Amino acid sequence: VQLQASGGGLVQAGASLRLSCVISGLNSRKNGVGWFRQAPGKEREFVAAITWNAAYTYEADSVKGRFLISREYAKNTVYLQMNSLKLEDTAIYYCALEKGGYLRGGARYPSTYDFWGQGTLVTVSS
């Protein structure tokens, strides 16, 4: 299983970016996907997650109302639309996959996920 995250870049505060996570090497669509981020000198933190059927989505309080997670089955891709970016959103963003599909271990916990992508850097400047 491979997860390829992309879409990061350098933007000004207030701008938008859309991250993509392309999933390959799986025959089943029944997987949950989460986005995490890690800023320099800080621990990895949960950003957002979505169940396999998109019936449930979860967002961290720090991004609620600004970030939106979605998925497109035809492209085996999960997106993270990031709006109204702030300086504190600067981090490496990772996508992760959970094989069960329902995130039963808790969407916010890294231990819930079975596979991780390599990360994409988002830098927000003033």
C-alpha positions as protocol buffer text, in pm:
chain_id: "A"
residue {
  index: 1
  type: VAL
  ca { x: 0 y: 0 z: 0 }
}
residue {
  index: 2
  type: GLN
  ca { x: 127 y: 345 z: -90 }
}
residue {
  index: 3
  type: LEU
  ca { x: -4 y: 688 z: -5 }
}
residue {
  index: 4
  type: GLN
  ca { x: 124 y: 981 z: -207 }
}
residue {
  index: 5
  type: ALA
  ca { x: 57 y: 1323 z: -58 }
}
residue {
  index: 6
  type: SER
  ca { x: 93 y: 1633 z: -273 }
}
residue {
  index: 7
  type: GLY
  ca { x: -29 y: 1988 z: -311 }
}
residue {
  index: 8
  type: GLY
  ca { x: 178 y: 2164 z: -52 }
}
residue {
  index: 9
  type: GLY
  ca { x: 357 y: 2490 z: -116 }
}
residue {
  index: 10
  type: LEU
  ca { x: 431 y: 2842 z: -1 }
}
residue {
  index: 11
  type: VAL
  ca { x: 129 y: 3069 z: 35 }
}
residue {
  index: 12
  type: GLN
  ca { x: 37 y: 3389 z: 212 }
}
residue {
  index: 13
  type: ALA
  ca { x: -186 y: 3400 z: 515 }
}
residue {
  index: 14
  type: GLY
  ca { x: -551 y: 3395 z: 413 }
}
residue {
  index: 15
  type: ALA
  ca { x: -490 y: 3191 z: 99 }
}
residue {
  index: 16
  type: SER
  ca { x: -616 y: 2843 z: 17 }
}
residue {
  index: 17
  type: LEU
  ca { x: -450 y: 2515 z: -77 }
}
residue {
  index: 18
  type: ARG
  ca { x: -583 y: 2172 z: -160 }
}
residue {
  index: 19
  type: LEU
  ca { x: -381 y: 1870 z: -60 }
}
residue {
  index: 20
  type: SER
  ca { x: -427 y: 1534 z: -229 }
}
residue {
  index: 21
  type: CYS
  ca { x: -356 y: 1185 z: -101 }
}
residue {
  index: 22
  type: VAL
  ca { x: -353 y: 920 z: -371 }
}
residue {
  index: 23
  type: ILE
  ca { x: -394 y: 564 z: -248 }
}
residue {
  index: 24
  type: SER
  ca { x: -254 y: 270 z: -441 }
}
residue {
  index: 25
  type: GLY
  ca { x: -198 y: -99 z: -383 }
}
residue {
  index: 26
  type: LEU
  ca { x: -535 y: -170 z: -224 }
}
residue {
  index: 27
  type: ASN
  ca { x: -825 y: -357 z: -379 }
}
residue {
  index: 28
  type: SER
  ca { x: -1076 y: -246 z: -120 }
}
residue {
  index: 29
  type: ARG
  ca { x: -1234 y: 98 z: -83 }
}
residue {
  index: 30
  type: LYS
  ca { x: -1317 y: 19 z: 276 }
}
residue {
  index: 31
  type: ASN
  ca { x: -1052 y: 228 z: 443 }
}
residue {
  index: 32
  type: GLY
  ca { x: -1050 y: 534 z: 660 }
}
residue {
  index: 33
  type: VAL
  ca { x: -808 y: 815 z: 586 }
}
residue {
  index: 34
  type: GLY
  ca { x: -670 y: 1083 z: 810 }
}
residue {
  index: 35
  type: TRP
  ca { x: -453 y: 1390 z: 773 }
}
residue {
  index: 36
  type: PHE
  ca { x: -197 y: 1480 z: 1036 }
}
residue {
  index: 37
  type: ARG
  ca { x: 62 y: 1755 z: 1049 }
}
residue {
  index: 38
  type: GLN
  ca { x: 390 y: 1818 z: 1222 }
}
residue {
  index: 39
  type: ALA
  ca { x: 537 y: 2162 z: 1269 }
}
residue {
  index: 40
  type: PRO
  ca { x: 909 y: 2214 z: 1345 }
}
residue {
  index: 41
  type: GLY
  ca { x: 984 y: 2123 z: 1703 }
}
residue {
  index: 42
  type: LYS
  ca { x: 632 y: 1999 z: 1770 }
}
residue {
  index: 43
  type: GLU
  ca { x: 463 y: 1664 z: 1790 }
}
residue {
  index: 44
  type: ARG
  ca { x: 250 y: 1526 z: 1511 }
}
residue {
  index: 45
  type: GLU
  ca { x: -110 y: 1636 z: 1551 }
}
residue {
  index: 46
  type: PHE
  ca { x: -441 y: 1530 z: 1406 }
}
residue {
  index: 47
  type: VAL
  ca { x: -600 y: 1752 z: 1142 }
}
residue {
  index: 48
  type: ALA
  ca { x: -895 y: 1571 z: 982 }
}
residue {
  index: 49
  type: ALA
  ca { x: -1025 y: 1226 z: 893 }
}
residue {
  index: 50
  type: ILE
  ca { x: -1294 y: 1057 z: 688 }
}
residue {
  index: 51
  type: THR
  ca { x: -1453 y: 714 z: 704 }
}
residue {
  index: 52
  type: TRP
  ca { x: -1463 y: 480 z: 407 }
}
residue {
  index: 53
  type: ASN
  ca { x: -1813 y: 581 z: 298 }
}
residue {
  index: 54
  type: ALA
  ca { x: -1765 y: 950 z: 385 }
}
residue {
  index: 55
  type: ALA
  ca { x: -2055 y: 918 z: 628 }
}
residue {
  index: 56
  type: TYR
  ca { x: -1840 y: 1067 z: 901 }
}
residue {
  index: 57
  type: THR
  ca { x: -1572 y: 1332 z: 896 }
}
residue {
  index: 58
  type: TYR
  ca { x: -1369 y: 1464 z: 1186 }
}
residue {
  index: 59
  type: GLU
  ca { x: -1172 y: 1785 z: 1220 }
}
residue {
  index: 60
  type: ALA
  ca { x: -944 y: 1926 z: 1485 }
}
residue {
  index: 61
  type: ASP
  ca { x: -1082 y: 2230 z: 1663 }
}
residue {
  index: 62
  type: SER
  ca { x: -796 y: 2438 z: 1528 }
}
residue {
  index: 63
  type: VAL
  ca { x: -908 y: 2384 z: 1168 }
}
residue {
  index: 64
  type: LYS
  ca { x: -1283 y: 2344 z: 1204 }
}
residue {
  index: 65
  type: GLY
  ca { x: -1467 y: 2573 z: 967 }
}
residue {
  index: 66
  type: ARG
  ca { x: -1153 y: 2632 z: 757 }
}
residue {
  index: 67
  type: PHE
  ca { x: -1047 y: 2283 z: 642 }
}
residue {
  index: 68
  type: LEU
  ca { x: -1263 y: 2027 z: 466 }
}
residue {
  index: 69
  type: ILE
  ca { x: -1181 y: 1663 z: 400 }
}
residue {
  index: 70
  type: SER
  ca { x: -1339 y: 1472 z: 114 }
}
residue {
  index: 71
  type: ARG
  ca { x: -1272 y: 1171 z: -106 }
}
residue {
  index: 72
  type: GLU
  ca { x: -1311 y: 1078 z: -470 }
}
residue {
  index: 73
  type: TYR
  ca { x: -1339 y: 703 z: -516 }
}
residue {
  index: 74
  type: ALA
  ca { x: -1286 y: 704 z: -891 }
}
residue {
  index: 75
  type: LYS
  ca { x: -940 y: 853 z: -837 }
}
residue {
  index: 76
  type: ASN
  ca { x: -859 y: 671 z: -511 }
}
residue {
  index: 77
  type: THR
  ca { x: -787 y: 1012 z: -368 }
}
residue {
  index: 78
  type: VAL
  ca { x: -863 y: 1193 z: -45 }
}
residue {
  index: 79
  type: TYR
  ca { x: -847 y: 1571 z: -41 }
}
residue {
  index: 80
  type: LEU
  ca { x: -786 y: 1828 z: 228 }
}
residue {
  index: 81
  type: GLN
  ca { x: -918 y: 2167 z: 124 }
}
residue {
  index: 82
  type: MET
  ca { x: -751 y: 2430 z: 339 }
}
residue {
  index: 83
  type: ASN
  ca { x: -898 y: 2779 z: 343 }
}
residue {
  index: 84
  type: SER
  ca { x: -810 y: 3095 z: 536 }
}
residue {
  index: 85
  type: LEU
  ca { x: -464 y: 2961 z: 608 }
}
residue {
  index: 86
  type: LYS
  ca { x: -283 y: 3095 z: 912 }
}
residue {
  index: 87
  type: LEU
  ca { x: 85 y: 3115 z: 1002 }
}
residue {
  index: 88
  type: GLU
  ca { x: 31 y: 2837 z: 1256 }
}
residue {
  index: 89
  type: ASP
  ca { x: -83 y: 2600 z: 981 }
}
residue {
  index: 90
  type: THR
  ca { x: 277 y: 2578 z: 861 }
}
residue {
  index: 91
  type: ALA
  ca { x: 380 y: 2213 z: 887 }
}
residue {
  index: 92
  type: ILE
  ca { x: 448 y: 1894 z: 700 }
}
residue {
  index: 93
  type: TYR
  ca { x: 114 y: 1731 z: 626 }
}
residue {
  index: 94
  type: TYR
  ca { x: 84 y: 1353 z: 622 }
}
residue {
  index: 95
  type: CYS
  ca { x: -200 y: 1133 z: 510 }
}
residue {
  index: 96
  type: ALA
  ca { x: -260 y: 796 z: 672 }
}
residue {
  index: 97
  type: LEU
  ca { x: -484 y: 497 z: 600 }
}
residue {
  index: 98
  type: GLU
  ca { x: -679 y: 273 z: 834 }
}
residue {
  index: 99
  type: LYS
  ca { x: -780 y: -64 z: 689 }
}
residue {
  index: 100
  type: GLY
  ca { x: -1105 y: -110 z: 883 }
}
residue {
  index: 101
  type: GLY
  ca { x: -1281 y: 186 z: 729 }
}
residue {
  index: 102
  type: TYR
  ca { x: -1462 y: 316 z: 1036 }
}
residue {
  index: 103
  type: LEU
  ca { x: -1173 y: 464 z: 1235 }
}
residue {
  index: 104
  type: ARG
  ca { x: -1288 y: 266 z: 1538 }
}
residue {
  index: 105
  type: GLY
  ca { x: -958 y: 318 z: 1714 }
}
residue {
  index: 106
  type: GLY
  ca { x: -1026 y: 690 z: 1716 }
}
residue {
  index: 107
  type: ALA
  ca { x: -968 y: 923 z: 1424 }
}
residue {
  index: 108
  type: ARG
  ca { x: -737 y: 1148 z: 1626 }
}
residue {
  index: 109
  type: TYR
  ca { x: -484 y: 883 z: 1726 }
}
residue {
  index: 110
  type: PRO
  ca { x: -189 y: 798 z: 1500 }
}
residue {
  index: 111
  type: SER
  ca { x: -199 y: 440 z: 1630 }
}
residue {
  index: 112
  type: THR
  ca { x: -534 y: 392 z: 1455 }
}
residue {
  index: 113
  type: TYR
  ca { x: -370 y: 404 z: 1114 }
}
residue {
  index: 114
  type: ASP
  ca { x: -190 y: 124 z: 935 }
}
residue {
  index: 115
  type: PHE
  ca { x: -7 y: 306 z: 657 }
}
residue {
  index: 116
  type: TRP
  ca { x: 143 y: 652 z: 619 }
}
residue {
  index: 117
  type: GLY
  ca { x: 246 y: 869 z: 328 }
}
residue {
  index: 118
  type: GLN
  ca { x: 567 y: 1067 z: 301 }
}
residue {
  index: 119
  type: GLY
  ca { x: 426 y: 1414 z: 371 }
}
residue {
  index: 120
  type: THR
  ca { x: 394 y: 1742 z: 185 }
}
residue {
  index: 121
  type: LEU
  ca { x: 520 y: 2075 z: 316 }
}
residue {
  index: 122
  type: VAL
  ca { x: 282 y: 2367 z: 365 }
}
residue {
  index: 123
  type: THR
  ca { x: 438 y: 2702 z: 448 }
}
residue {
  index: 124
  type: VAL
  ca { x: 219 y: 3001 z: 529 }
}
residue {
  index: 125
  type: SER
  ca { x: 386 y: 3341 z: 527 }
}
residue {
  index: 126
  type: SER
  ca { x: 268 y: 3679 z: 650 }
}
